[in-house]
CSV table of C-alpha atoms in Angstrom, one decimal:
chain,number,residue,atom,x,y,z
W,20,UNK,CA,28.8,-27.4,-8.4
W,21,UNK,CA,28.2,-23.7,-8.3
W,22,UNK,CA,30.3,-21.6,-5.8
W,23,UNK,CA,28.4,-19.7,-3.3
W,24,UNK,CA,29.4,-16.4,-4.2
W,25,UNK,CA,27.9,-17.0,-7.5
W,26,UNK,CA,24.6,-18.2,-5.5
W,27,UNK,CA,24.9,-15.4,-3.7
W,28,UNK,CA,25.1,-13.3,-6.7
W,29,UNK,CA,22.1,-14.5,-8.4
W,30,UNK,CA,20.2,-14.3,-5.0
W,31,UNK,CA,20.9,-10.8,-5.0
W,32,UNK,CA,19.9,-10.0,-8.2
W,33,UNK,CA,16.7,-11.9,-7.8
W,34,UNK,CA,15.8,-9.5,-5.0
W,35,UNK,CA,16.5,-6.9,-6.7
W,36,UNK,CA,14.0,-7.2,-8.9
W,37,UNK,CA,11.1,-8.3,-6.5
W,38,UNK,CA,12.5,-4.7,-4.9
W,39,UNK,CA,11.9,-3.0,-7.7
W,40,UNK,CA,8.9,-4.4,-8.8
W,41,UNK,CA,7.5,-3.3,-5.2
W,42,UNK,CA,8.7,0.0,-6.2
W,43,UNK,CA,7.4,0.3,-9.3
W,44,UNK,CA,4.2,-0.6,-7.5
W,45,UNK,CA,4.3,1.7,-4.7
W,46,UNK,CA,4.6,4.8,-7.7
W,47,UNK,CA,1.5,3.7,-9.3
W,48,UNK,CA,-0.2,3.5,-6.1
W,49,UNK,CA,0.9,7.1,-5.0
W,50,UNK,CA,-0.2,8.4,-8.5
W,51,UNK,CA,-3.9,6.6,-8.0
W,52,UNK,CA,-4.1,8.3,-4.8
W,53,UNK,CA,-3.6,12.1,-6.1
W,54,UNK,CA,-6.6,11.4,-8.1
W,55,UNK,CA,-8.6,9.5,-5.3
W,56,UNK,CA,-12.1,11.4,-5.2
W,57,UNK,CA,-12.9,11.1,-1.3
W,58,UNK,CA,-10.2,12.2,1.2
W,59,UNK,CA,-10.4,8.9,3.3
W,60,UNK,CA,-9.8,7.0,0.0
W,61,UNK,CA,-6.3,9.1,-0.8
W,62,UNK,CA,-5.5,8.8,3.0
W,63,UNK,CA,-5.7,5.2,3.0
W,64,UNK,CA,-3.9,4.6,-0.2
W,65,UNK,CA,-1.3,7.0,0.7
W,66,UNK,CA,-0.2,4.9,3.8
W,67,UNK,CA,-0.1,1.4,1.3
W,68,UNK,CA,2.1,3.7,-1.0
W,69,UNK,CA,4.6,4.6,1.9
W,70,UNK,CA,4.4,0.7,3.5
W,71,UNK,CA,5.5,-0.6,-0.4
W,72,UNK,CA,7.9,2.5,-0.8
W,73,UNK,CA,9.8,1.3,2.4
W,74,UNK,CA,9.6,-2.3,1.9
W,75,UNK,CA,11.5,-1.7,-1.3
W,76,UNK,CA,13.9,0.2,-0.5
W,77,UNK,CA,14.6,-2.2,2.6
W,78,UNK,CA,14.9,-5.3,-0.4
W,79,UNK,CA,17.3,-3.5,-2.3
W,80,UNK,CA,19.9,-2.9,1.0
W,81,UNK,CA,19.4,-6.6,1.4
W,82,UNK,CA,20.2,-7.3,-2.2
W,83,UNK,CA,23.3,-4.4,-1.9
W,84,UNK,CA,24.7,-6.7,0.5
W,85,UNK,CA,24.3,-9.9,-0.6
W,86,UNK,CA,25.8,-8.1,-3.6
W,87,UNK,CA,28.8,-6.8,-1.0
W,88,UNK,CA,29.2,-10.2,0.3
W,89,UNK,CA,29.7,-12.3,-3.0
W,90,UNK,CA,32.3,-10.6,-4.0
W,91,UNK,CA,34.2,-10.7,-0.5
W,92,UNK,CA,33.6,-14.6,-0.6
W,93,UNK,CA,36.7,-17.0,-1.6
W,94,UNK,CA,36.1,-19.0,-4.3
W,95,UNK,CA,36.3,-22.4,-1.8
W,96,UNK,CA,36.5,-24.7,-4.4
W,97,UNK,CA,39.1,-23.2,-6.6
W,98,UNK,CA,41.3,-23.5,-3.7
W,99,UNK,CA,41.1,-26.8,-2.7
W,100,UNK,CA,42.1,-28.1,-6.1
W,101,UNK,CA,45.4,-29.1,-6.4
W,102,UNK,CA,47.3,-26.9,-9.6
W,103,UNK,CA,48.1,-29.4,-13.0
W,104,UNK,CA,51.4,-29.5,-12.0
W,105,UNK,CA,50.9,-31.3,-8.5
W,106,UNK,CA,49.0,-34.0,-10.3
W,107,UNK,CA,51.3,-34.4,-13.2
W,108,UNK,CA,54.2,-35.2,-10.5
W,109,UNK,CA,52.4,-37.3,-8.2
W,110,UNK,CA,51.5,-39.3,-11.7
W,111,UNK,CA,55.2,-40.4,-12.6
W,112,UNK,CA,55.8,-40.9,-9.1
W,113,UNK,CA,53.6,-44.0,-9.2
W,114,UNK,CA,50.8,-42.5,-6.8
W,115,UNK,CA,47.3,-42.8,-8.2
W,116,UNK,CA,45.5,-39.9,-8.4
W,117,UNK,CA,41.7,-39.0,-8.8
W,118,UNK,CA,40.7,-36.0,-11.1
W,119,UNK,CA,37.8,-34.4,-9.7
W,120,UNK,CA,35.8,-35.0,-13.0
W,121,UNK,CA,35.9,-38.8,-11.4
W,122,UNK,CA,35.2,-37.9,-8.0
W,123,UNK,CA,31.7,-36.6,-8.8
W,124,UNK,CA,30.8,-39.2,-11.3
W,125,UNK,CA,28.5,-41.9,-9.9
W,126,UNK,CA,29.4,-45.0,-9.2
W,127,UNK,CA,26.6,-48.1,-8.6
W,128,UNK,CA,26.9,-49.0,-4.9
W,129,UNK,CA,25.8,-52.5,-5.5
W,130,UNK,CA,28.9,-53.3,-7.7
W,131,UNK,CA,31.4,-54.8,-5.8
W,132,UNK,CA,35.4,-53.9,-6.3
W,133,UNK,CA,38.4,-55.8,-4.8
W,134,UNK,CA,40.7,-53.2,-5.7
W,135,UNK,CA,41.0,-50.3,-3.1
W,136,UNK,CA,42.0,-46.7,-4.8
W,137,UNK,CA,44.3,-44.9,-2.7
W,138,UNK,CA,43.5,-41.1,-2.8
W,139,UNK,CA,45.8,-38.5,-1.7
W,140,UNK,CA,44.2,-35.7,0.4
W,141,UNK,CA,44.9,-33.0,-1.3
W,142,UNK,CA,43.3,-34.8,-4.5
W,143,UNK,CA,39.7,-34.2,-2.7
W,144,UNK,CA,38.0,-31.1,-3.3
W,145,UNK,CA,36.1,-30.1,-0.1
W,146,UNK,CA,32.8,-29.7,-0.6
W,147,UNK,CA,31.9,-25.8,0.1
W,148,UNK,CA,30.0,-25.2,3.6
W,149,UNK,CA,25.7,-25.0,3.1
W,150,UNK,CA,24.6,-21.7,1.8
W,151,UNK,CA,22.1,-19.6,3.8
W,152,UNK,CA,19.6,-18.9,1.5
W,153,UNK,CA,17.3,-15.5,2.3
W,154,UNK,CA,13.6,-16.1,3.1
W,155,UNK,CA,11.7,-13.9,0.6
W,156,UNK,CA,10.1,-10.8,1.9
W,157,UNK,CA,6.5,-11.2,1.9
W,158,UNK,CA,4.6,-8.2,0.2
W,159,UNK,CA,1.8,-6.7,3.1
W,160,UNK,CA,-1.5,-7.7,1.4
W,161,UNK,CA,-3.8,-4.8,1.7
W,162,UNK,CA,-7.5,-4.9,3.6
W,163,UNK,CA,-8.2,-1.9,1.7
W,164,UNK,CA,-10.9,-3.2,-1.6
W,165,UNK,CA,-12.0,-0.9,-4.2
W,166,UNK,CA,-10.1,1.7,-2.2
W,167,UNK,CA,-9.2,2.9,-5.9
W,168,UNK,CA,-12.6,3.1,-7.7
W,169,UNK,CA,-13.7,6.4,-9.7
W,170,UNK,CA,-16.5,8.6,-7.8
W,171,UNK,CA,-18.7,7.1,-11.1
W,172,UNK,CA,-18.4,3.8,-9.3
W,173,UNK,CA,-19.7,5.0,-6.1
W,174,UNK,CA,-23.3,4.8,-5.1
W,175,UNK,CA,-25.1,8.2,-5.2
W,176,UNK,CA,-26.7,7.9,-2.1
W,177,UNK,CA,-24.4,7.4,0.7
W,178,UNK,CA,-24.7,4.1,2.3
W,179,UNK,CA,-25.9,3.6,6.2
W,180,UNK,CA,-22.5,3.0,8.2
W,181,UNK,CA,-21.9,1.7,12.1
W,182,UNK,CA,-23.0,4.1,14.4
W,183,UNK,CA,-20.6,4.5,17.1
W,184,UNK,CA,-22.2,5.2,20.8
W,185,UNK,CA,-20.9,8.7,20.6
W,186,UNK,CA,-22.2,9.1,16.8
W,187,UNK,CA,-25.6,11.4,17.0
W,188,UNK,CA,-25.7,12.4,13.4
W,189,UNK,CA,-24.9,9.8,10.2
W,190,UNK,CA,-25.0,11.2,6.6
W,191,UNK,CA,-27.9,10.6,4.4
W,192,UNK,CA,-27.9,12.5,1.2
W,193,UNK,CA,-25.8,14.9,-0.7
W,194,UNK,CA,-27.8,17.0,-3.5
W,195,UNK,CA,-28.3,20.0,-5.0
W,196,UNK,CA,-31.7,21.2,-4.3
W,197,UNK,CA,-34.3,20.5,-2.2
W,198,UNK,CA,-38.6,20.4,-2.9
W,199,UNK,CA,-41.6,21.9,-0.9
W,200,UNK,CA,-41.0,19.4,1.7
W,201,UNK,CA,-38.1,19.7,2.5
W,202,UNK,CA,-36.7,16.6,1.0
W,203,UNK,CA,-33.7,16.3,-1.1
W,204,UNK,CA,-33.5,16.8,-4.9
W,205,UNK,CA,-30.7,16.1,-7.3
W,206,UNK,CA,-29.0,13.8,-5.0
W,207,UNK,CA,-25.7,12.9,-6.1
W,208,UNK,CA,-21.6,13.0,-5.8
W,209,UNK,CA,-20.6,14.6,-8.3
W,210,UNK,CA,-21.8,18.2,-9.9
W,211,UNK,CA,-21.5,20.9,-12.6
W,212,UNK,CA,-19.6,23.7,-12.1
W,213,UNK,CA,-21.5,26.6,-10.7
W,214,UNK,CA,-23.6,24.8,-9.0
W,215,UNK,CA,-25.2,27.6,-6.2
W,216,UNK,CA,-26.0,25.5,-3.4
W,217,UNK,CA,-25.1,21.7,-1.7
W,218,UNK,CA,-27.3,20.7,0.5
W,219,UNK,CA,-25.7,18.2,3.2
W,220,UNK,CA,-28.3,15.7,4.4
W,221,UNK,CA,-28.5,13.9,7.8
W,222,UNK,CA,-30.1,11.9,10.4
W,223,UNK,CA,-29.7,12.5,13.7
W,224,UNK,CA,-31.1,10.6,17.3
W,225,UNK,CA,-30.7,11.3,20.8
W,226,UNK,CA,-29.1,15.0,20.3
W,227,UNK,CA,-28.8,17.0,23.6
W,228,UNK,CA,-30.9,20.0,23.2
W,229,UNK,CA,-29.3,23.1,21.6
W,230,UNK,CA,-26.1,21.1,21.6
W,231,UNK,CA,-23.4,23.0,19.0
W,232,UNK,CA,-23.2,21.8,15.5
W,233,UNK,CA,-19.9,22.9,13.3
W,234,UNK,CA,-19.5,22.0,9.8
W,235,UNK,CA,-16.3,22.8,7.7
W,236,UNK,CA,-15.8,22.5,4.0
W,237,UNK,CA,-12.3,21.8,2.1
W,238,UNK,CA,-11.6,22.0,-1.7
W,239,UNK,CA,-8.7,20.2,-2.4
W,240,UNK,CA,-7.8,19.8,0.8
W,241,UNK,CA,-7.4,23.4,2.1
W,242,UNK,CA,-10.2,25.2,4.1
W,243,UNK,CA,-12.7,27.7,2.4
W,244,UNK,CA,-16.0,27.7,4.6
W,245,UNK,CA,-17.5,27.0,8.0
W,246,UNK,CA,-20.2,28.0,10.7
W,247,UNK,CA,-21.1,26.9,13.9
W,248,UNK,CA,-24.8,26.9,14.9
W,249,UNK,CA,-27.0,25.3,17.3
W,250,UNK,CA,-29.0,22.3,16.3
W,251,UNK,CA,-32.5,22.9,17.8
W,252,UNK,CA,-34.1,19.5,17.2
W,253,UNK,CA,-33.6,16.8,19.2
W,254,UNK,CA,-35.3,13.2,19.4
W,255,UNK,CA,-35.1,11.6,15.9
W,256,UNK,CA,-35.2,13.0,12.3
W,257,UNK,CA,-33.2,14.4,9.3
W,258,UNK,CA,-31.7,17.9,8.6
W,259,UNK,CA,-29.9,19.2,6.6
W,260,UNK,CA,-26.8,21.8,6.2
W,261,UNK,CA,-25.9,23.9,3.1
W,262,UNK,CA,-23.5,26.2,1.7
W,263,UNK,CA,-24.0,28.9,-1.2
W,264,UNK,CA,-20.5,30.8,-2.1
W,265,UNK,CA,-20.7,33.8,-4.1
W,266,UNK,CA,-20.4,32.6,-7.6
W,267,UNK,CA,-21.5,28.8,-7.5
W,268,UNK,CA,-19.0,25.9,-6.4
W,269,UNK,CA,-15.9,25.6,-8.8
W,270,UNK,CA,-14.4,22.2,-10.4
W,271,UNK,CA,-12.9,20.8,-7.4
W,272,UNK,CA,-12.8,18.0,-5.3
W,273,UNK,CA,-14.9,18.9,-1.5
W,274,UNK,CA,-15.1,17.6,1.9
W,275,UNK,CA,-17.8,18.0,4.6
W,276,UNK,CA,-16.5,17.5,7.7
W,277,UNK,CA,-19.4,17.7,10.8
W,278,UNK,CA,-19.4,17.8,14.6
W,279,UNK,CA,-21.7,18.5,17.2
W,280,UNK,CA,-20.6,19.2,20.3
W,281,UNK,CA,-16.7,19.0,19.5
W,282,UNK,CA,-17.1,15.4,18.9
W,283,UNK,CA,-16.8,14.5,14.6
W,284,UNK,CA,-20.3,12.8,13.5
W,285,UNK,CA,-19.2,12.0,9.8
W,286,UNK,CA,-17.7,13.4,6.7
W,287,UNK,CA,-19.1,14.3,3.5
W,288,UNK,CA,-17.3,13.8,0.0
W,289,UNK,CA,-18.5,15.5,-3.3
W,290,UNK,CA,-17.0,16.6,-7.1
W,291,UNK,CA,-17.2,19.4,-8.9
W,292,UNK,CA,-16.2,18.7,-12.6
């Protein structure tokens, strides 16, 4: 039988490792995120990074005191064995005494015995109490799918999403040019370097007339453009916004965020590389 501090022992040291395989898991999820293309992509897997990250570190105080607490714990069954020389007595004294080799050797019920085998108490080795075992942590499974993918696995034109009742404006293309029409050209996410203008496409319904439209731009997350204008459409239709900075757009990674009226319609992501 194995003593429960050495249960407790390898219990702790299982969890250990499930703690630091969460861990190790939570690193390589921070590390994706830093090269997450779209800001809502490293957000998300930030926040799984941090859940894992704390999860862990809570398994490994659970296993540092399981740890603590098997090597407090008597060694029950040492104790209740009597020493050699307490048996050797009792033998020449005529009592008949049970090592505990024969105590837990099985015996077949159905054989019957006419003899009765007196025991002496002490010769019994009480059992040790029931060990508490600890439930296993389970690991938060994440909603998030393909949060993780390359901007070459995204689609280059940006897919319709739920407008919500206070949503005017939803984004429609990203691209670098636009023809004789008026309709976008070189649509994509992801650009050269030195590109001179992006052109940010959108659809807009039911805006209040001259209502105030604000769009800011980020590279690598810190701010480097934005205007405020009045949209002077209203009904239903596309438009678009665009920035030209002196020089072309550098390697970077950008973000488009829009509003119209204080209220955020929808936010762009694009590359530079």
């Amino acid at each position: 039988m194995i003593p429960a501090s050495n249960l407790l022992g390898i219990t702790a040291g299982l969890i250990a490792f499930i703690a630091l395989l969460i861990f190790l898991n939570a690193i390589w999820v921070a590390r994706r995120a830093q090269r997450a293309a779209y800001y809502s992509v490293r957000r998300n897997a930030q926040r799984i990074a941090h859940r894992r990250l704390t999860l862990s570190l809570s398994t490994f105080v659970l296993a540092g005191a399981l740890t603590v607490i098997s090597r407090v714990l008597p060694d029950e069954t040492a104790r209740s064995l009597p020493p050699a020389e307490a048996i050797v007595a009792r033998a020449e004294a005529g009592e008949t005494v049970v090592s505990a080799a024969a105590l837990f050797k099985a015996t077949p019920a159905a054989t019957p015995t006419s003899t009765s085998i007196a025991l002496t108490q002490s010769a019994v080795a009480a059992a040790p109490p029931p060990t508490a075992w600890a439930t296993p942590i389970a690991e938060p499974t994440s909603t998030l799918i393909g949060a993780l993918a390359t901007p070459a696995d995204m689609p280059t034109r940006p897919s319709a999403a739920q407008v919500a009742p206070d949503k005017r404006l939803t984004l429609n293309a990203i691209a670098s040019s636009i023809d004789a029409n008026g309709a976008p050209v070189g649509i994509s996410t992801t650009f050269t370097p030195g590109v001179e203008t992006i052109y940010i496409f959108f659809d807009f319904r039911d805006a209040p007339p001259s209502a105030l439209l604000r769009h800011s731009w980020f590279r690598d997350g810190g701010s480097v453009f934005f205007r405020s204008s009045r949209l002077g459409k209203n009904g239903q239709g596309t438009a678009y916004i665009s920035w030209s900075p002196p020089g072309g757009f550098p390697p970077g990674l950008y973000e488009v965020r829009v509003a119209l009226g204080g209220v955020p319609q929808f936010v762009a992501n694009f590359e530079v590389r």
